[in-house]
Tab-separated table of C-alpha atoms and ligand atoms in Angstrom:
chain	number	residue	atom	x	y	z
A	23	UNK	CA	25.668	-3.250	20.139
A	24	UNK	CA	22.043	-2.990	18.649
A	25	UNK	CA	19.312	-0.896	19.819
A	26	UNK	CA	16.517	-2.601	21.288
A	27	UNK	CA	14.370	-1.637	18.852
A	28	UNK	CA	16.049	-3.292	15.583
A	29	UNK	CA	16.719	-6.073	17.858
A	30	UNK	CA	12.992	-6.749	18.261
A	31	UNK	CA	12.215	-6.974	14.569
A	32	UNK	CA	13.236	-9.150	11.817
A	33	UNK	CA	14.684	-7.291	8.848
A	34	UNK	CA	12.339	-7.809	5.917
A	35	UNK	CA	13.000	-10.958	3.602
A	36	UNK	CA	10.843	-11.249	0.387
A	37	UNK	CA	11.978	-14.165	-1.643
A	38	UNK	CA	14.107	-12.272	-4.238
A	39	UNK	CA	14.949	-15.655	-6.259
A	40	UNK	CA	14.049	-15.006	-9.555
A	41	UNK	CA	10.279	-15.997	-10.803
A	42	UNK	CA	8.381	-16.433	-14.177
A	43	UNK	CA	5.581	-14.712	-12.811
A	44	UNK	CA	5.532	-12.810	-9.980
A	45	UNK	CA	2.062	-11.751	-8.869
A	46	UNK	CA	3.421	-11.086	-4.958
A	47	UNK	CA	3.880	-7.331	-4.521
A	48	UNK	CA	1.230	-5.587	-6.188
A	49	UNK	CA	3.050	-3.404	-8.582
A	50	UNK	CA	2.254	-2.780	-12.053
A	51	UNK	CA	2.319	-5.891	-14.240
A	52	UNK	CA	1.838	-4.065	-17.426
A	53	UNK	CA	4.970	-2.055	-16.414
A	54	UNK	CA	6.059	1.559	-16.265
A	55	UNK	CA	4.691	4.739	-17.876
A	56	UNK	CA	5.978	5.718	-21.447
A	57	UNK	CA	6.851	9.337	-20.718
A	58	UNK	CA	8.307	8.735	-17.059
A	59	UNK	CA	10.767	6.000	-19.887
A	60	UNK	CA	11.671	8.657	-22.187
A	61	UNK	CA	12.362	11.033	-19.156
A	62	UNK	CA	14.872	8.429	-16.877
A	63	UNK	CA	16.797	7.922	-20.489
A	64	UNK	CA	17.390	11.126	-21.250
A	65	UNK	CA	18.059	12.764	-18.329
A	66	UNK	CA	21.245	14.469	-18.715
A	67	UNK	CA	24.597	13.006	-16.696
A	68	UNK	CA	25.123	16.955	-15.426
A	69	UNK	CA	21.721	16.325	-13.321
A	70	UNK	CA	23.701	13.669	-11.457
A	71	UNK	CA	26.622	15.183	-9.824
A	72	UNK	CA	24.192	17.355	-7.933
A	73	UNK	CA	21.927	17.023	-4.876
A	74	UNK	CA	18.699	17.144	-6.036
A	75	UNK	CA	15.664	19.481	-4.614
A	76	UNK	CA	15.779	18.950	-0.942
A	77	UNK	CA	11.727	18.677	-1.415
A	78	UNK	CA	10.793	17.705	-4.829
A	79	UNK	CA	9.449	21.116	-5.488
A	80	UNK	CA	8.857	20.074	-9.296
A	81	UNK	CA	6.793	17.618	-8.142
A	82	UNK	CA	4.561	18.847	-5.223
A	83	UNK	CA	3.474	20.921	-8.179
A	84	UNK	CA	2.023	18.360	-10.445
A	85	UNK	CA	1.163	16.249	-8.012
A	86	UNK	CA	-1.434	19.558	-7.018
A	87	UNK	CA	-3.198	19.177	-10.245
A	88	UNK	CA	-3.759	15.665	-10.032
A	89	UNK	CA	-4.884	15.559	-6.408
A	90	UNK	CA	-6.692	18.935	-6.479
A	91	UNK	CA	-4.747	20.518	-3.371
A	92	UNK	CA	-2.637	22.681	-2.662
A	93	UNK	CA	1.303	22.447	-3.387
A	94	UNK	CA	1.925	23.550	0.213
A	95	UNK	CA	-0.490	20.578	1.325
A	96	UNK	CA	1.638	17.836	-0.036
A	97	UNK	CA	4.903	16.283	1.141
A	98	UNK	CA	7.212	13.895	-0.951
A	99	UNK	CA	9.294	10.545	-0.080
A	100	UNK	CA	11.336	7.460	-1.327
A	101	UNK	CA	8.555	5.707	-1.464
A	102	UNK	CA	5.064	5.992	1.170
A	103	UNK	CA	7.331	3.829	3.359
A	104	UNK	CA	9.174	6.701	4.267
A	105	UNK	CA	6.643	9.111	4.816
A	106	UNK	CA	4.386	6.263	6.708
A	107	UNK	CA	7.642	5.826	8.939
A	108	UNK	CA	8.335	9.493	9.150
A	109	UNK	CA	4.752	10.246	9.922
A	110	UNK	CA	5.441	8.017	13.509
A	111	UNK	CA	8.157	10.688	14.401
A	112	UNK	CA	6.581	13.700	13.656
A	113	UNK	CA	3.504	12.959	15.204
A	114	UNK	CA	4.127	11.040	17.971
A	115	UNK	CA	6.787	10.488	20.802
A	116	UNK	CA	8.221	7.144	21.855
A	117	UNK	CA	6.011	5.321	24.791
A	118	UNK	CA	2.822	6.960	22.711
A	119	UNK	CA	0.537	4.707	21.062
A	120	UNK	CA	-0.704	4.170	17.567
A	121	UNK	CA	-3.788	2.340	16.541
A	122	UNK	CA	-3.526	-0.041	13.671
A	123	UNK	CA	-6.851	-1.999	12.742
A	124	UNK	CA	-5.613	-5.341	11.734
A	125	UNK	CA	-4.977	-7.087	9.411
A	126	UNK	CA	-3.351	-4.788	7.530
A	127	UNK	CA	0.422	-3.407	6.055
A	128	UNK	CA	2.373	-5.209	8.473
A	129	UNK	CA	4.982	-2.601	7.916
A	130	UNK	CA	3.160	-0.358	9.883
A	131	UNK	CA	3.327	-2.401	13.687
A	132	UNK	CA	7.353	-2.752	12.156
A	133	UNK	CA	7.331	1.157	11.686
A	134	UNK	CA	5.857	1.593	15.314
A	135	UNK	CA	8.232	-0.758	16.656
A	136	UNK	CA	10.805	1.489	15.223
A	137	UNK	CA	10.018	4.700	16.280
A	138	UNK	CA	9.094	3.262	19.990
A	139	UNK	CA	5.768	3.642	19.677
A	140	UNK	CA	3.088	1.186	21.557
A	141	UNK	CA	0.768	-0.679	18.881
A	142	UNK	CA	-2.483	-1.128	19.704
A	143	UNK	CA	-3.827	-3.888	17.101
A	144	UNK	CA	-7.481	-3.763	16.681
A	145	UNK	CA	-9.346	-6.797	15.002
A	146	UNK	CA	-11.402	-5.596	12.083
A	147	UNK	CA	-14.838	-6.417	12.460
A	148	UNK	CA	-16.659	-9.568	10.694
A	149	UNK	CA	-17.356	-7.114	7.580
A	150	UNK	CA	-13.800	-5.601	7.529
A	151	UNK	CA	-14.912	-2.307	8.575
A	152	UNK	CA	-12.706	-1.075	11.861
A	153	UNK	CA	-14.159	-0.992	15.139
A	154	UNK	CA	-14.233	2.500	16.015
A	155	UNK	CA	-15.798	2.155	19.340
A	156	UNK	CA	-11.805	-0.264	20.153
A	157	UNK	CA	-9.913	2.405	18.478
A	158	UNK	CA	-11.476	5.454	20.755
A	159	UNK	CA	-10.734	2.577	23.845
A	160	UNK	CA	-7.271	2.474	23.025
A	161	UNK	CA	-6.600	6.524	23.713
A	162	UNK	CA	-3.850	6.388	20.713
A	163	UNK	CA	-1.695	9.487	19.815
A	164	UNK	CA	-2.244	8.077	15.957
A	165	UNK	CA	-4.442	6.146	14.020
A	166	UNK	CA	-3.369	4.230	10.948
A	167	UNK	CA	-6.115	3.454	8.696
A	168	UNK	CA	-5.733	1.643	5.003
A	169	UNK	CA	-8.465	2.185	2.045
A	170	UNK	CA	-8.134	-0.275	-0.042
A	171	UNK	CA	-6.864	-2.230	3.080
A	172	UNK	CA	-3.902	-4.594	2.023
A	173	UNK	CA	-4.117	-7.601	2.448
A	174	UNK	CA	-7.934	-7.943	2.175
A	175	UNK	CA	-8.379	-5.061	-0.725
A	176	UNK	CA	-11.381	-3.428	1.138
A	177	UNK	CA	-12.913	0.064	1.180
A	178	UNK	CA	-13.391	1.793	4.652
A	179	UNK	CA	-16.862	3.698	4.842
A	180	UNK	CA	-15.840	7.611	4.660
A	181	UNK	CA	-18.048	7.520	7.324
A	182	UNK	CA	-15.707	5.100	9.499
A	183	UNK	CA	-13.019	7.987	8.735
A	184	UNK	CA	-14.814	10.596	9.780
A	185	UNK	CA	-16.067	9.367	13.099
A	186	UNK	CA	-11.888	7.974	13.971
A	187	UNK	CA	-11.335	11.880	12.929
A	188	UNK	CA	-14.156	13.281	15.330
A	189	UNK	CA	-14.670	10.598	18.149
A	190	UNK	CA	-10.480	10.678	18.245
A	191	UNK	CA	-7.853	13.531	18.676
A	192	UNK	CA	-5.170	11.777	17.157
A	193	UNK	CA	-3.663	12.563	14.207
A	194	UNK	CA	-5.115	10.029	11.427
A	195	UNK	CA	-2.807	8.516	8.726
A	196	UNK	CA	-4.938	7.114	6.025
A	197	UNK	CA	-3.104	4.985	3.217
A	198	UNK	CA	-4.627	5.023	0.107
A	199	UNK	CA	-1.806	3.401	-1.771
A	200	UNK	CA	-4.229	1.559	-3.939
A	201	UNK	CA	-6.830	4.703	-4.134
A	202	UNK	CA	-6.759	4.715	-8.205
A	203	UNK	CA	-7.945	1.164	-8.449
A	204	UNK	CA	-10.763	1.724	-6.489
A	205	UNK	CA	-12.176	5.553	-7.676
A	206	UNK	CA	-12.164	6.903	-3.908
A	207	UNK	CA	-10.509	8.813	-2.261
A	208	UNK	CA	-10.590	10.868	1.063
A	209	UNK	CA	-8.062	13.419	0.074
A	210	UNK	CA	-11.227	15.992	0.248
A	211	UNK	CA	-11.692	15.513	4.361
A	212	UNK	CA	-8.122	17.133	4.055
A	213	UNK	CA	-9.613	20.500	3.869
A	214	UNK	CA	-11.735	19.641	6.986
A	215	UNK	CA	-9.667	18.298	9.331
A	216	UNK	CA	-6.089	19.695	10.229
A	217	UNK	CA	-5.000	16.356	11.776
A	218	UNK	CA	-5.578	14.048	8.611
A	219	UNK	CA	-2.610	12.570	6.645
A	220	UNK	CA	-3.345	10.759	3.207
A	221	UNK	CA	-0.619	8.231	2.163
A	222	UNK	CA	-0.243	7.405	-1.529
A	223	UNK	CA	2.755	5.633	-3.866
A	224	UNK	CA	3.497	5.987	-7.385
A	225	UNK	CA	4.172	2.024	-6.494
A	226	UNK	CA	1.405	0.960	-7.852
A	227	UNK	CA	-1.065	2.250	-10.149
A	228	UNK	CA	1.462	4.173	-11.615
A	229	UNK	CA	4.323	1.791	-12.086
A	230	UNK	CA	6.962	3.213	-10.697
A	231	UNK	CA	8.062	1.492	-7.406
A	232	UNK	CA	11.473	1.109	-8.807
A	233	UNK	CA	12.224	4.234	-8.386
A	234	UNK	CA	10.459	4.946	-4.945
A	235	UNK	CA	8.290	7.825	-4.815
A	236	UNK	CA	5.400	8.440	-2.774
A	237	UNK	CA	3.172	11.664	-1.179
A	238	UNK	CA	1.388	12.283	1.820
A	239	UNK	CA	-1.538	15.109	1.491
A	240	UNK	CA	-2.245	16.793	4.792
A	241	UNK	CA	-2.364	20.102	6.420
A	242	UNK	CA	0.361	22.161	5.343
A	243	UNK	CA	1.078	22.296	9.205
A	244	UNK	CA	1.242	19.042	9.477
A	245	UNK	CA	3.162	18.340	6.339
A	246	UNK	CA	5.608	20.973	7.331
A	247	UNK	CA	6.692	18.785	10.481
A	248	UNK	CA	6.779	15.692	8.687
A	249	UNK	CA	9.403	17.161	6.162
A	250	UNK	CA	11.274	17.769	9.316
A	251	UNK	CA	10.779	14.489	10.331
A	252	UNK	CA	11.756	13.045	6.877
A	253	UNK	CA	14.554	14.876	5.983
A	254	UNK	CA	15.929	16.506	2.954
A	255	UNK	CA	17.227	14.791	-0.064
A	256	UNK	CA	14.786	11.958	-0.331
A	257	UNK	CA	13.783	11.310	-3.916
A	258	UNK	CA	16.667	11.054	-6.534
A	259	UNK	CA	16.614	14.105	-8.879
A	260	UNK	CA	16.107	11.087	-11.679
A	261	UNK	CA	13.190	9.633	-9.979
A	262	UNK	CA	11.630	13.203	-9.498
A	263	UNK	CA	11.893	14.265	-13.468
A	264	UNK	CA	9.958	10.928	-14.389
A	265	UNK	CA	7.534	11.007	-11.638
A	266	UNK	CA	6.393	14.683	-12.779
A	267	UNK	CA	6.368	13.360	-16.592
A	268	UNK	CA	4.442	10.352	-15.347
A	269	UNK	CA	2.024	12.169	-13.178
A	270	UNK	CA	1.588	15.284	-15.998
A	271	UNK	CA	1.844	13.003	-19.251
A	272	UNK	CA	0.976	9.517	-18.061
A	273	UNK	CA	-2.570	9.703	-16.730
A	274	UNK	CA	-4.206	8.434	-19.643
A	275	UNK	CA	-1.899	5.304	-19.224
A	276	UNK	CA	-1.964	4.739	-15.560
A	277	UNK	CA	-6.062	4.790	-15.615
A	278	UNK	CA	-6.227	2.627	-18.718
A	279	UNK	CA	-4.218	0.005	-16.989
A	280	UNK	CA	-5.859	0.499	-13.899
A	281	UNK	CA	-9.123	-0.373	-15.497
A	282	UNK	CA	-7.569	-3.340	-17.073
A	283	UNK	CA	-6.536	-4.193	-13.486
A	284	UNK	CA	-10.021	-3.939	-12.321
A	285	UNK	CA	-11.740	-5.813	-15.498
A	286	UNK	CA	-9.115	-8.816	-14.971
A	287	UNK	CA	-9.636	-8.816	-11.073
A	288	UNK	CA	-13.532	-9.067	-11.472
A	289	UNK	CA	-12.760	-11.981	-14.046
A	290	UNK	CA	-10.380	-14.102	-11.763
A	291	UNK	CA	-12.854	-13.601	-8.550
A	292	UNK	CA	-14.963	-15.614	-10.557
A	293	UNK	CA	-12.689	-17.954	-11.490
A	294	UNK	CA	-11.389	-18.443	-8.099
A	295	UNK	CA	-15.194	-18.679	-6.744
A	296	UNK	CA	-16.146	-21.223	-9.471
A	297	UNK	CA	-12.871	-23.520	-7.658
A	298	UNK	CA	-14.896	-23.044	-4.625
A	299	UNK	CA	-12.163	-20.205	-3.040
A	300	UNK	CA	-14.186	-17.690	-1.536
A	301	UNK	CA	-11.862	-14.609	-2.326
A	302	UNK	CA	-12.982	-11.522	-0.986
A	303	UNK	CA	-14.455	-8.397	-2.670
A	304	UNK	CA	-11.433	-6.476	-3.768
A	305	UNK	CA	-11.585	-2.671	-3.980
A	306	UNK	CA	-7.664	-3.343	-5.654
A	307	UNK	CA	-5.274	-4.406	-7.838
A	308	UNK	CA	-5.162	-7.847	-5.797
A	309	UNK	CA	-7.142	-10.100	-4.241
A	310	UNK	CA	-6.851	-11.976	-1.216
A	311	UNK	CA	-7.905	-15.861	-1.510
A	312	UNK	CA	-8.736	-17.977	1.608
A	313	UNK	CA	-6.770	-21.329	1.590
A	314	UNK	CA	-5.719	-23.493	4.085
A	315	UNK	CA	-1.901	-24.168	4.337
A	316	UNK	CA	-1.260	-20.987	2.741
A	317	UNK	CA	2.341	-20.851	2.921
A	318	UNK	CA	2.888	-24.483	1.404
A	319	UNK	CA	0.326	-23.622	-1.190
A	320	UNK	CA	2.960	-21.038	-2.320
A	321	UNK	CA	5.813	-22.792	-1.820
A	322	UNK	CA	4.197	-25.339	-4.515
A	323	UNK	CA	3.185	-22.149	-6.683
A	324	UNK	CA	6.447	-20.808	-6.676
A	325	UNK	CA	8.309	-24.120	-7.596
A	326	UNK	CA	5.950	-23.907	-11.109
A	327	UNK	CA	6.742	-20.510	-11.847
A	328	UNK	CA	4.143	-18.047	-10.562
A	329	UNK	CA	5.037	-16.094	-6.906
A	330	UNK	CA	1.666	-15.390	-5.074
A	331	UNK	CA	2.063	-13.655	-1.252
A	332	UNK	CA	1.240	-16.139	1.740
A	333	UNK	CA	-0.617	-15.059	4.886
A	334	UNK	CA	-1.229	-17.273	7.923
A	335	UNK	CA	-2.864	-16.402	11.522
A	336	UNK	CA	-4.593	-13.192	9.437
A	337	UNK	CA	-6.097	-11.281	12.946
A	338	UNK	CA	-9.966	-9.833	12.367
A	339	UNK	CA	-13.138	-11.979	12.914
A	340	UNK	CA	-14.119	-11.991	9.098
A	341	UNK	CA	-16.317	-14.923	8.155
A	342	UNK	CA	-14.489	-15.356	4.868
A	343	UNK	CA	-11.276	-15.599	6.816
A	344	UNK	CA	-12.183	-17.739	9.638
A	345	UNK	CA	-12.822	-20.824	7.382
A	346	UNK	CA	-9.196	-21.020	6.728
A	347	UNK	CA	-8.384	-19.609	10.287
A	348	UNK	CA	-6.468	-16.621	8.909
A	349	UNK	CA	-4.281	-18.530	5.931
A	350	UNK	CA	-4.672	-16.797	1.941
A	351	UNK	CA	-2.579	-15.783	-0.858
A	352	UNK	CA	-3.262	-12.606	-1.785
A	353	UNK	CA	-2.722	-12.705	-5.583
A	354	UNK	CA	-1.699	-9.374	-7.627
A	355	UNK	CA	-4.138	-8.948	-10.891
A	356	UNK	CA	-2.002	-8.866	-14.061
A	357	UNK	CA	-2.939	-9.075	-17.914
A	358	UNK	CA	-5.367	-11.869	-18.220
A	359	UNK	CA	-2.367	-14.513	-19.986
A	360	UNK	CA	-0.619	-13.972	-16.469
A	361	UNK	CA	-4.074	-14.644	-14.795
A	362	UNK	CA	-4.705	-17.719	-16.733
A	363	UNK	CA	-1.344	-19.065	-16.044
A	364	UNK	CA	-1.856	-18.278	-12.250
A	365	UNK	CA	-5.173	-20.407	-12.092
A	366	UNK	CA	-3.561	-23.025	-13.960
A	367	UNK	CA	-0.573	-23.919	-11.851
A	368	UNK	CA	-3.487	-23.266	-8.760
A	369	UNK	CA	-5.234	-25.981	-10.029
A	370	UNK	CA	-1.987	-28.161	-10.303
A	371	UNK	CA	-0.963	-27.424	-6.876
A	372	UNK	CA	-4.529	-27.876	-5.382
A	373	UNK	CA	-4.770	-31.305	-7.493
A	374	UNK	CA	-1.527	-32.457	-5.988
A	375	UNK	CA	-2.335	-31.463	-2.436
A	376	UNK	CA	-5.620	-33.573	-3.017
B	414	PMP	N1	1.088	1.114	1.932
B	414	PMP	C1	0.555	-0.039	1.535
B	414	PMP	C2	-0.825	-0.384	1.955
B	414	PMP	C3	1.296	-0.911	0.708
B	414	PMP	O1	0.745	-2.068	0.324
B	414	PMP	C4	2.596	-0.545	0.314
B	414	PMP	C5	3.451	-1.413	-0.566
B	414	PMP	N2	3.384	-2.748	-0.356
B	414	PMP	C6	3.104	0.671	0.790
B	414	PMP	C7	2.318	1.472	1.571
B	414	PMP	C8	4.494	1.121	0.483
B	414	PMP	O2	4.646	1.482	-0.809
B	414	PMP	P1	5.858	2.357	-1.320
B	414	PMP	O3	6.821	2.536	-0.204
B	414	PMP	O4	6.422	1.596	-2.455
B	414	PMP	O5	5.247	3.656	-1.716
């Protein structure tokens, strides 16, 4: 009755039970924009009854002036997810393979699966940097490529991008859903190379992964084929009015809180390293926290109110990682109360497990 593909995956499962603090998805703690608010309440009922813009025309637009491209450059989806996923179709056919430096959005080998596409899962090296020379080995169709890398909130070199574009002909699909925590971007090599697809979310940064919006920047040959791909009628005609208000009103609030998230996760690295956790430099709005027994640890931080993300068996050959053979929490960085209440039940749990 099932294809073979869904029958090979497990259908995702975050523990939805309700949480005082929940520091597991890196979203916005300090919420949503104001003017992306004011826009969802007063959007008129008559805006309902009708399909919205097949492409999120409105939005392409202001999402030009923030990203500096073109409007014909940029595609829109419910969420990155769906453009990440779409990408897989419109790029590649099924038996082809994708690279995917690991570890990484575990989504992506899911996507793959998916859309019958071979992953090839290539061990970042011991500085988290991808191993270009494995990726070029692999002969992939696609290469998926993550800066800030979730889980371990680290920066690719552009010049580790630019030598997957040229030692490569695949068609590159760089996530940058956490690009505005970090400064950098690679949305200029755009303009350079026709086979380049930036991911980003209005998830994160921006507050909004309620209502599921993200953009892909590419070629507008390229993003042409993944709106075929995608398919009209994506993004809600709600969630398109307070993206645009958010992306042409909000910006002052989405970098303030950004830098907040930045200033608090440079505060709880040191607490974390004072406790002797050797978290690793984050480029984020989380950080990633070697501990052994990782997915007991957040059991126990869960049962005392604050929900942390568990990772065992982490692939790569990362010093930091190797001490605890692959187990952390990654740990989303919220107002500094929220911080303080993390490292508090952390030092319960790691007192009890003593
Ligand atoms: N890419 C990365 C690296 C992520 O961490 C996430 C969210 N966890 C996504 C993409 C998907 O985000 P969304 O679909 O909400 O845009």
């Amino acid at each position: 009755m099932t294809s073979t593909r869904t029958a090979a995956i497990d259908r995702y499962a975050p523990d939805e039970t309700p949480v005082a603090i929940d520091l597991a998805d890196n979203t916005n703690r300090w919420g949503s924009p104001p003017a992306a608010l004011r826009v969802l309440r007063d959007t008129a009922p008559g805006a309902i009854a009708r399909y919205p813009d097949a492409y999120s025309t409105s939005l392409k637009a202001a999402l030009a002036a923030y990203t500096g491209v073109e409007a014909s450059a940029i595609a829109i989806g419910c969420g990155s997810d769906d453009l990440l996923d779409a990408a897989l179709r419109a790029f590649a056919d099924p038996g082809d393979r994708i690279a995917i430096p690991v570890p990484t959005f575990s989504m992506m080998t899911t996507f793959a699966r998916l859309n019958a596409l071979e992953p090839a899962l290539i061990p970042l090296d011991a500085s988290f940097d991808v191993d270009v020379d494995a990726v070029v080995a692999a002969r992939p169709r696609l290469v998926y490529l993550c800066s800030p890398n979730n889980p371990t909130g680290t920066l690719l070199p552009r010049a580790t991008i630019e030598a997957v574009l040229e030692r490569t002909g695949a068609v590159v699909i760089l996530d940058e859903a956490y690009a505005e925590f970090s400064g950098v971007s690679a949305i200029d090599l755009v303009a350079r190379s026709p086979r380049l697809l930036v991911a980003r979310t209005l998830s994160k940064a921006f507050g909004m992964a309620g209502l599921r919006v993200g953009y892909a920047v590419g070629a507008p040959t390229l993003v042409r084929e993944l709106e075929k791909a995608r398919g009209p009628y994506k993004v809600s005609a709600a969630s398109e009015r307070a993206a645009v208000a958010a992306v042409t009103e909000d910006l002052g609030w989405m970098r303030a809180h950004a830098e907040l998230a930045v200033g608090n996760r440079e505060r709880l690295a040191v607490e974390m390293r004072r406790r002797d956790v050797d978290v690793i430099s984050s480029a984020a709005n989380f950080l990633l926290a070697p501990v052994a027994d990782a997915h007991t640890f957040a059991r126990r931080l869960r049962a005392i109110g604050v929900a942390v993300r568990a990772f065992s068996g982490l692939d790569g050959t990362a010093l930091a990682l190797a001490a605890t053979r692959g187990s952390a929490l990654r740990i989303t960085v919220g107002p500094w109360p929220e911080m303080e209440s993390l490292l508090a039940a952390f030092d319960r749990v790691r007192a009890a497990c003593e």
